[in-house]
Short mmCIF file of C-alpha atoms in Angstrom, two decimals:
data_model
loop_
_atom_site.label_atom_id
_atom_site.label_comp_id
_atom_site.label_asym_id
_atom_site.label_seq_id
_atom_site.Cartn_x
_atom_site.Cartn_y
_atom_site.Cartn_z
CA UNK A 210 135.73 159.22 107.51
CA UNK A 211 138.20 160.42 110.09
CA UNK A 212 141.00 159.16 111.58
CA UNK A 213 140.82 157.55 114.88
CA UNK A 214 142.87 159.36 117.16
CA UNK A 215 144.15 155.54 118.19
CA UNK A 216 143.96 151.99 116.92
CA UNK A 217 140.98 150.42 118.52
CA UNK A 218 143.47 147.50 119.30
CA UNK A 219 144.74 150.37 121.93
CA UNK A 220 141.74 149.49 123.82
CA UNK A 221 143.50 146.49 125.39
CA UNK A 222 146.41 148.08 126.35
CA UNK A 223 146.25 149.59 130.99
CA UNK A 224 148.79 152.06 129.59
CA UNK A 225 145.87 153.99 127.55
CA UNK A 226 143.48 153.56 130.24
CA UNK A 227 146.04 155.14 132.87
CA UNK A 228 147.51 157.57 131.03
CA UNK A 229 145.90 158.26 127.82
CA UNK A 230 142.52 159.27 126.72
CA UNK A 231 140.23 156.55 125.83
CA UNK A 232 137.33 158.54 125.61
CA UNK A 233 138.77 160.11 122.79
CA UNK A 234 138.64 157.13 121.00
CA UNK A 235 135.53 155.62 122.64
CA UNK A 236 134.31 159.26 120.88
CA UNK A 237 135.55 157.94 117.39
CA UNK A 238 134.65 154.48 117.73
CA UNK A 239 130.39 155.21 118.57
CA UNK A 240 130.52 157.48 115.14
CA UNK A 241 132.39 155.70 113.17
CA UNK A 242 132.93 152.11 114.46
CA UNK A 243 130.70 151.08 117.54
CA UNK A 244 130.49 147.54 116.68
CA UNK A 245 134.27 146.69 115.97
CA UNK A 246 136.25 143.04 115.86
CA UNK A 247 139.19 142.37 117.63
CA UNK A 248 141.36 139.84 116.18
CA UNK A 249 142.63 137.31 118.68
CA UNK A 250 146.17 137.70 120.16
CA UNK A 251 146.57 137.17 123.71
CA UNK A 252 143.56 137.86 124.22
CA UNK A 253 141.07 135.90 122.33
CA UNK A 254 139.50 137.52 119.27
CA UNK A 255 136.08 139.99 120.65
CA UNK A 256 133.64 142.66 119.31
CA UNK A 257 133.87 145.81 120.89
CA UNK A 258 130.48 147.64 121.84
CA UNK A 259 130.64 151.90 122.63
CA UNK A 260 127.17 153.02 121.80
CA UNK A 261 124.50 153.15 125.14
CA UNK A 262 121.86 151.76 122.67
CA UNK A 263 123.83 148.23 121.93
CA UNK A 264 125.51 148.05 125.38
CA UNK A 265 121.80 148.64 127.13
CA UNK A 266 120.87 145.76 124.68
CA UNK A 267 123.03 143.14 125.43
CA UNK A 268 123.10 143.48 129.25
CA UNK A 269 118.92 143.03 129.01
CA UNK A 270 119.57 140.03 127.34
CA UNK A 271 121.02 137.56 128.98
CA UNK A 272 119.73 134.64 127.32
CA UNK A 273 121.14 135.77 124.12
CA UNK A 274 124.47 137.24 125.74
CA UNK A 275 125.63 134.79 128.10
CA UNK A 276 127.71 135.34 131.56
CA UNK A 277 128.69 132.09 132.33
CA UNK A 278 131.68 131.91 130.37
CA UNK A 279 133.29 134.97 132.16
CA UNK A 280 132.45 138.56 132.17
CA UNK A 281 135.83 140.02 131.94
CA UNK A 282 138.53 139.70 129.35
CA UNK A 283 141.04 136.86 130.10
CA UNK A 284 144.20 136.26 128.64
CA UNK A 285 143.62 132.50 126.57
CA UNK A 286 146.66 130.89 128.22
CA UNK A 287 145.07 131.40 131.12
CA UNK A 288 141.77 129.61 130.25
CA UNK A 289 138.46 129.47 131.46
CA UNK A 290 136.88 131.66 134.27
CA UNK A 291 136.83 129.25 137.58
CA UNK A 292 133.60 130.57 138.07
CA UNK A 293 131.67 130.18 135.29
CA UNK A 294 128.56 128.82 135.83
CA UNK A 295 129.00 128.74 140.05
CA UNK A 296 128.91 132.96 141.14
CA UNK A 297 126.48 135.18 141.18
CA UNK A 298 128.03 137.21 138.46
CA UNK A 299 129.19 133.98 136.11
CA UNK A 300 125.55 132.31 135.99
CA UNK A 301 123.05 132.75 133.35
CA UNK A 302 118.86 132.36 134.06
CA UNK A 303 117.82 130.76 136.10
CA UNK A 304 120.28 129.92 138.05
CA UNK A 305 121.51 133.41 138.31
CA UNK A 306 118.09 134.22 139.52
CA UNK A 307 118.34 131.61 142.33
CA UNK A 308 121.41 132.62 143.27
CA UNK A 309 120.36 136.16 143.52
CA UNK A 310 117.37 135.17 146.25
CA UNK A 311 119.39 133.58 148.42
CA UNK A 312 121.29 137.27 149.15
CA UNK A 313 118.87 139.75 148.13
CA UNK A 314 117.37 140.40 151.60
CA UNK A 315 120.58 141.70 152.45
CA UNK A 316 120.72 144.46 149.65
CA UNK A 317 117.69 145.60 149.43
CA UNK A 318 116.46 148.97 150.61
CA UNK A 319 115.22 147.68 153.65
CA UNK A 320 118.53 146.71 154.57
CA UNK A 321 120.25 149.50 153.56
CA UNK A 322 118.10 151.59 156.39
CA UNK A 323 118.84 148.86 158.80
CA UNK A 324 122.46 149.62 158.26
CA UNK A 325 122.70 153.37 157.40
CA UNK A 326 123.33 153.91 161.17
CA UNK A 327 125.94 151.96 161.04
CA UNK A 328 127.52 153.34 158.04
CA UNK A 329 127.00 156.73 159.27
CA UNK A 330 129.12 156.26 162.32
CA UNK A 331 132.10 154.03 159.90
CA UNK A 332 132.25 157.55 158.12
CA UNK A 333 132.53 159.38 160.83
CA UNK A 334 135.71 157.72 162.31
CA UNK A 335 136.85 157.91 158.91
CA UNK A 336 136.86 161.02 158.37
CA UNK A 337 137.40 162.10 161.67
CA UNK A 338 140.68 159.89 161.41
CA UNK A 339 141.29 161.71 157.89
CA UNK A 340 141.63 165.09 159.35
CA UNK A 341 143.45 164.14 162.77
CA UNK A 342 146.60 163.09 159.85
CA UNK A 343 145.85 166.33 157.66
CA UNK A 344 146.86 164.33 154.62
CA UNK A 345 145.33 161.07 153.70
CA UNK A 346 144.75 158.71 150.80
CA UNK A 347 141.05 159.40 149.37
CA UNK A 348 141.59 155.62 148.27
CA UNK A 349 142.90 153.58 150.84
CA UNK A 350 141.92 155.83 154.36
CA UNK A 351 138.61 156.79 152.93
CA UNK A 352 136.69 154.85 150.27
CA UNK A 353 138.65 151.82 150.64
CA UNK A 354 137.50 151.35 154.32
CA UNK A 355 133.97 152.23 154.35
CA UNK A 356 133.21 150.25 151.21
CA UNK A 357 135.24 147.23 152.99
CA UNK A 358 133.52 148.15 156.44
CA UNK A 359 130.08 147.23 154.81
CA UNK A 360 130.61 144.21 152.77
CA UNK A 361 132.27 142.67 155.59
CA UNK A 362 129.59 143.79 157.90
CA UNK A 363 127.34 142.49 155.44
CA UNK A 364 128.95 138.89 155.50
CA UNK A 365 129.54 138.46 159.24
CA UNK A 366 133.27 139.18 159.47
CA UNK A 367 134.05 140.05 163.18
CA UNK A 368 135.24 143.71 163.60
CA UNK A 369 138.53 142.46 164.84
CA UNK A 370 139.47 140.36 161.39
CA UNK A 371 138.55 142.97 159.17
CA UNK A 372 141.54 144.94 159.20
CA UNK A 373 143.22 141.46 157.89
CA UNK A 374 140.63 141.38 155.39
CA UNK A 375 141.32 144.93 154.45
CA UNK A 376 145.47 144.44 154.07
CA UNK A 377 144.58 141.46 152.17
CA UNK A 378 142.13 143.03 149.81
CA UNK A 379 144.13 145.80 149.33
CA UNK A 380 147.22 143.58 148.01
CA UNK A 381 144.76 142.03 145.78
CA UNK A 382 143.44 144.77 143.90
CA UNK A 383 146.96 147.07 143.63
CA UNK A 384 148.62 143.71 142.22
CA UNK A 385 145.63 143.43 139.84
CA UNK A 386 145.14 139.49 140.63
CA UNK A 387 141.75 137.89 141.91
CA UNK A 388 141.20 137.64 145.24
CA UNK A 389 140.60 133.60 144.28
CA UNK A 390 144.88 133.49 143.99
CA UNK A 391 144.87 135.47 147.50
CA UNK A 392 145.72 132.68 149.62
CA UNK A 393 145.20 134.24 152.99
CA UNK A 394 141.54 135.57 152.10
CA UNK A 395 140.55 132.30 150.44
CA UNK A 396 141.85 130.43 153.77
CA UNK A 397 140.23 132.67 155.67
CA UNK A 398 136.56 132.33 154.39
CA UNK A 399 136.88 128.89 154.41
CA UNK A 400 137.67 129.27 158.32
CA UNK A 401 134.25 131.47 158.40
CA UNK A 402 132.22 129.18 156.43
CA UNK A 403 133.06 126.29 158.48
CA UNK A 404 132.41 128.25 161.62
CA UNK A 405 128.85 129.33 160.24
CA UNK A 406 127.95 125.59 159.10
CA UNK A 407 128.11 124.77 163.05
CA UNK A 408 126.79 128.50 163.97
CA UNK A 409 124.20 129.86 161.66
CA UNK A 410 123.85 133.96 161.69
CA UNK A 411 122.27 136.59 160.34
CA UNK A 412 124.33 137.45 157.39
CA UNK A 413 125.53 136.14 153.93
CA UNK A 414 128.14 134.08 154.37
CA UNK A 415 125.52 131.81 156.67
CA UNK A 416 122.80 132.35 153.58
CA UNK A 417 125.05 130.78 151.48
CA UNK A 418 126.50 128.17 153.65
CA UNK A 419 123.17 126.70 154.00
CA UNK A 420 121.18 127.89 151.05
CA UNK A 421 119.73 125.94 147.55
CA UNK A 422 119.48 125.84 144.24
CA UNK A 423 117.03 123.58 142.59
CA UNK A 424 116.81 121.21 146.35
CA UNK A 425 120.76 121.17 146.19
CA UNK A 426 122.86 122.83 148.98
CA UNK A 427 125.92 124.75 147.02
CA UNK A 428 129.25 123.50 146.97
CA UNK A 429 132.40 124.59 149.33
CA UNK A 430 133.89 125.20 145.96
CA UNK A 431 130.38 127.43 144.62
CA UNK A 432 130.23 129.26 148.67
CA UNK A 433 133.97 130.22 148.47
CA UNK A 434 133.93 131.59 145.01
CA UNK A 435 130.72 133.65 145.84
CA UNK A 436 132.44 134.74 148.90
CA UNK A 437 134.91 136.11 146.63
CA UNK A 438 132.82 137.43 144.19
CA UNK A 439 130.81 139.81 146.97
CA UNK A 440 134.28 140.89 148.40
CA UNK A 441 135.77 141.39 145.25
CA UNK A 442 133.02 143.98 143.92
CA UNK A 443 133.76 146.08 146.72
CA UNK A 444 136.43 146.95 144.57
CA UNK A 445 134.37 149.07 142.41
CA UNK A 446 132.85 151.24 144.66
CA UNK A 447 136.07 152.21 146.41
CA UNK A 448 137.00 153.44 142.64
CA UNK A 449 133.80 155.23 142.67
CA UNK A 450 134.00 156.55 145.79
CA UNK A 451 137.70 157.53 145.28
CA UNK A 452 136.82 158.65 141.46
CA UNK A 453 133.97 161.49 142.88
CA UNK A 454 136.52 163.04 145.10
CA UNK A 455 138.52 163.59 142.29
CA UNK A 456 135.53 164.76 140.36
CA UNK A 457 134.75 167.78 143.13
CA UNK A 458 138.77 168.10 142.75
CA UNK A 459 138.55 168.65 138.73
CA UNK A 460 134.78 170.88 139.29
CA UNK A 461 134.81 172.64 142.04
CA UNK A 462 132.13 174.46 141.26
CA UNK A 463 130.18 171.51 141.24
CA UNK A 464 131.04 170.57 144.81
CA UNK A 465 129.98 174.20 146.01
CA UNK A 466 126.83 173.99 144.05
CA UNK A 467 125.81 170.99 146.37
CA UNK A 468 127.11 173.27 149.77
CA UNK A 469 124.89 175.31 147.99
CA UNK A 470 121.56 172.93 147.92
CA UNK A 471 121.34 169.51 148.91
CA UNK A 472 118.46 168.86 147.36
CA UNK A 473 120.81 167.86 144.22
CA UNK A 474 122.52 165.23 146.74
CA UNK A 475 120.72 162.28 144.95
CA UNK A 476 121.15 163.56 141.26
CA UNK A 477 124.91 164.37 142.15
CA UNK A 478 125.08 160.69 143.66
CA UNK A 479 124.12 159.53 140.02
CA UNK A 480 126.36 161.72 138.20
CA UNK A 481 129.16 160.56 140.61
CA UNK A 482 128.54 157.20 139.41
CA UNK A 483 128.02 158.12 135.44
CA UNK A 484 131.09 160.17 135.25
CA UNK A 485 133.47 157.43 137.01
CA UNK A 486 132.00 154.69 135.51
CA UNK A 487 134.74 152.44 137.32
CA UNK A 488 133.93 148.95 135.66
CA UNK A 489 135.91 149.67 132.44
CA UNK A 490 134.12 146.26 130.58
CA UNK A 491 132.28 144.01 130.77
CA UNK A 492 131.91 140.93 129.02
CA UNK A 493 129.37 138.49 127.79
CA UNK A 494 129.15 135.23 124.75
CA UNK A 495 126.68 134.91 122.15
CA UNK A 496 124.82 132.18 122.50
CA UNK A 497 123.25 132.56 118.70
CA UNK A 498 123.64 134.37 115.59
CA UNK A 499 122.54 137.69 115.50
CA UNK A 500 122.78 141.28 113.92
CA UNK A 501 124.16 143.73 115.97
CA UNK A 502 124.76 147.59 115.50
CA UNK A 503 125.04 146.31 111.53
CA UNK A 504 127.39 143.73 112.22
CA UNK A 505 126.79 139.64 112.77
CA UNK A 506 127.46 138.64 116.09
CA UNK A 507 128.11 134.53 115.55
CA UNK A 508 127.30 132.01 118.19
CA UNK A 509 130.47 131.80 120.63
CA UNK A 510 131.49 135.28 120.14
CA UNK A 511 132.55 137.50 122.90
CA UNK A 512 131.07 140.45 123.50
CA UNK A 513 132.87 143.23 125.13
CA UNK A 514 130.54 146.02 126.90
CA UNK A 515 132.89 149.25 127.10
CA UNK A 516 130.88 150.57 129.99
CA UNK A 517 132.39 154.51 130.28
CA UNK A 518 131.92 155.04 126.52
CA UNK A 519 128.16 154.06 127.22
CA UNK A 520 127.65 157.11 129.72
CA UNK A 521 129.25 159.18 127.77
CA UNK A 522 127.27 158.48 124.89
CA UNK A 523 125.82 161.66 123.37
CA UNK A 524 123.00 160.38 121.59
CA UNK A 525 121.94 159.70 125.15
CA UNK A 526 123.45 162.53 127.43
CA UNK A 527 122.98 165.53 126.42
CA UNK A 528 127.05 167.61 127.23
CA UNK A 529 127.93 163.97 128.13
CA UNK A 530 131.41 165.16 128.75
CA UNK A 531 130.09 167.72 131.16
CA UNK A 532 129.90 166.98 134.79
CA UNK A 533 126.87 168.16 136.08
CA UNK A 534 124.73 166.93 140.02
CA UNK A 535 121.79 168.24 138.91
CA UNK A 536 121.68 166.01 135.28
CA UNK A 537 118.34 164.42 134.23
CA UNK A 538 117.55 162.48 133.23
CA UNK A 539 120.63 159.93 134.20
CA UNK A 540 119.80 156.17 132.99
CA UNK A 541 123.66 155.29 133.35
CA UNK A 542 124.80 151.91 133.07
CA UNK A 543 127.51 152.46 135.84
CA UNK A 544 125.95 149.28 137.46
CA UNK A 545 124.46 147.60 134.77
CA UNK A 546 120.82 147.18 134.02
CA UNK A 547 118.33 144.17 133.75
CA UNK A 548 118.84 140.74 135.55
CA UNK A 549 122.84 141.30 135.97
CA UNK A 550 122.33 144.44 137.44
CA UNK A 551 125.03 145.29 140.63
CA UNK A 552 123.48 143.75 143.55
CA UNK A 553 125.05 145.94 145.39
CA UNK A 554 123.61 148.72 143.79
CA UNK A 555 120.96 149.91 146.75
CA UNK A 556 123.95 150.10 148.85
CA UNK A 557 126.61 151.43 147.13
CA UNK A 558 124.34 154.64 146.31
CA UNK A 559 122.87 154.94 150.00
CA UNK A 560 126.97 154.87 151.30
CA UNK A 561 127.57 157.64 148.73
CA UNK A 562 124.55 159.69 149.90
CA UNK A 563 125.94 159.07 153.59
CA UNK A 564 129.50 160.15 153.09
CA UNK A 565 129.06 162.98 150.74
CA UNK A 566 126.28 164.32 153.70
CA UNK A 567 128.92 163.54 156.50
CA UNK A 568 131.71 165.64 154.48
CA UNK A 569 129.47 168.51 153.87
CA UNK A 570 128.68 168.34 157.93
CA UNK A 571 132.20 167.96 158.96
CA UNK A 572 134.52 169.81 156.33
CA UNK A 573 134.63 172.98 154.65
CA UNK A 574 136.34 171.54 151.54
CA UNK A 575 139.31 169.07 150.78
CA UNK A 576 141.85 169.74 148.36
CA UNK A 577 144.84 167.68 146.20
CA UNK A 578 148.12 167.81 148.24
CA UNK A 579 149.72 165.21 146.08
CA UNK A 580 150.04 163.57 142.92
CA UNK A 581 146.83 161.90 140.90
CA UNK A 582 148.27 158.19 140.06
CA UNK A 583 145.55 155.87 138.12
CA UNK A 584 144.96 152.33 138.52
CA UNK A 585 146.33 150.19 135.54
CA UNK A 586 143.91 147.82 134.42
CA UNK A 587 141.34 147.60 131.44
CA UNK A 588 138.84 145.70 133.96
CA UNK A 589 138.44 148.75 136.60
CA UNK A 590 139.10 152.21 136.35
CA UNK A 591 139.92 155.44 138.75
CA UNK A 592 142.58 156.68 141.57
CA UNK A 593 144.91 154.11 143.04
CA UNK A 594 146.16 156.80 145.03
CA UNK A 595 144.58 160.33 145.60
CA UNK A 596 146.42 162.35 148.36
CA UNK A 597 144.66 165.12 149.66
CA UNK A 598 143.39 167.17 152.74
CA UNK A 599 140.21 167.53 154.03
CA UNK A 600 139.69 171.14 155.52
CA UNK A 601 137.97 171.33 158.98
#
């Protein structure tokens, strides 16, 4: 057997995620060890999971792979998820289910016509800002704005608080802490849901406000952390967003092959979202003993979902470390599959098909004018900063 290019435990550690090259390993690991036990440290002890075929498994399952004990690796001192068992994300059937009809209305394709108008002219004045500065941040003027622009659209924030929203988010995610320990956004939503407890709207934070699970109205406690959990996965689609530009960047060929015929616009959409791949993990327990890629998988164990080796699997995709708009098939896992699958995942494709048509419209190109400098984290992947230029 061959040497792995890096000690699995390497998987833990930003530093290889930032600066190294995990798909090297990722590479090793679904040949020679795709089911692989970490022994607790920090962290507590977790089997690793890098083929499409296990990963694709476990997310369908949710009965037998539970999220209500946290989907993302958390250091033990710092103990349990505060929302297991009360988000969207952190609730297992049927809850998670119930949970998931009181906002669907408000993802669905229905609603993502309602508010491609909308979207369309947020892009607009993005880019159209973008170009007026000649350089900008692909990050934090571009994708950072529209993806914030829509969820707070989505859940009734005013257009004149949502440039506090966006400062606040923004210090959030670059510190790498939960928007939960973000006292001004926490004190803010509690401001909005008390406002939309007297004054009902059309939008989520009202749905949730006054919605029910089982006859019972949520909690404050269950509304706020939801709140958080919708704002907080905006996160990943700004690191999608960010991550294609840099894929055009690193392929230009690709980017002229779509000047070339937009037809491929939805395949390159999904590509887009294969390649970056900007949830790093995922996580899920066992809730009983079970063989897995020839290992056993006790009850309690956690289960860590390495989402980017997944799409890159080559069992799966054929050149998998090819980018390429016009791939097909393209049953990534960028936003999960089965019950757990990204709620947001309607939207987040129908903003990509909207920007990447408003930047072939406007511009003739954009280039780098600046360094490349990667987020740090094991949780989220892609540019925390991408300077570059968009050509008029």
């Amino acid at each position: 057997m061959t040497v792995s290019p890096v000690s699995p435990a390497r998987l833990t550690d930003p530093e290889l995620h930032a600066g190294g090259d995990p798909h090297a390993l990722w590479r090793w690991m679904r040949e020679h060890e795709p089911v692989h036990w970490h022994a607790p440290d920090d962290l507590p002890g977790f089997w690793s999971l890098t083929r499409y075929e296990d990963v694709s498994t476990v997310y369908r399952d949710p009965r037998a792979f539970s999220s209500a004990h946290g989907v993302l690796l958390r250091p033990t001192a710092q103990g349990a998820d505060p929302g297991g068992g009360l988000t969207l994300a952190l609730t297992d059937p049927p809850r998670h289910q119930q949970l998931r009809r009181l906002v669907a209305r408000w993802f669905s394709e229905r609603s993502a016509r309602q508010w491609e108008e909308a979207v369309r002219r947020a892009v607009r004045a993005v880019l159209a800002r973008a170009i007026e500065r000649g350089e900008s941040d692909a990050v934090h003027d571009i994708s950072a704005r529209l993806t914030l622009h829509l969820i707070a659209g989505l859940m009734g924030v005013p257009e004149g608080d949502r440039e506090d929203l966006f400062r606040w988010t923004n210090e959030a995610f670059e510190a790498g802490t939960s928007l939960v320990a973000h006292h001004e956004t926490m004190l803010y939503f509690l401001d909005l849901m008390d406002l939309r407890t007297a004054e009902p709207a059309d939008d989520l934070v009202s749905a949730l406000v006054h919605g029910s699970v089982d006859g019972e109205p949520l909690t404050a406690e269950e509304v706020l952390l939801n709140c958080e959990n919708l704002v907080g996965a905006s996160e990943n689609a700004r690191l999608s967003i960010a991550g294609g530009f840099l894929a055009f960047l690193e392929h230009p060929d690709q980017w002229q092959r779509l000047r070339d015929d937009r037809r491929l616009l939805p395949t390159a959409v999904e590509e887009v979202l294969r390649w970056t791949s900007s949830a790093t993990h995922s996580m899920r327990t066992a809730t009983a003993a079970r063989d897995l890629g020839g290992r056993r998988i006790e009850a309690g164990d956690r289960v860590v979902l390495w989402v980017p080796s997944a799409n890159r699997d080559e069992a799966v995709f054929p050149h998998a470390d090819r980018f390429d708009i016009a791939r097909r098939p393209n049953r990534h896992l960028a936003l999960g599959t089965g019950e757990h699958v990204c709620i947001g995942n309607v939207m987040a494709r129908a903003q990509m098909r909207v920007l990447f048509t408003e930047l072939l419209d406007t511009v003739r190109g954009f280039e780098q004018c600046g360094p490349y400098v990667p987020v740090r984290s094991i949780a989220v992947n892609g540019p925390e900063h991408l300077p570059i230029r968009l050509l008029a």
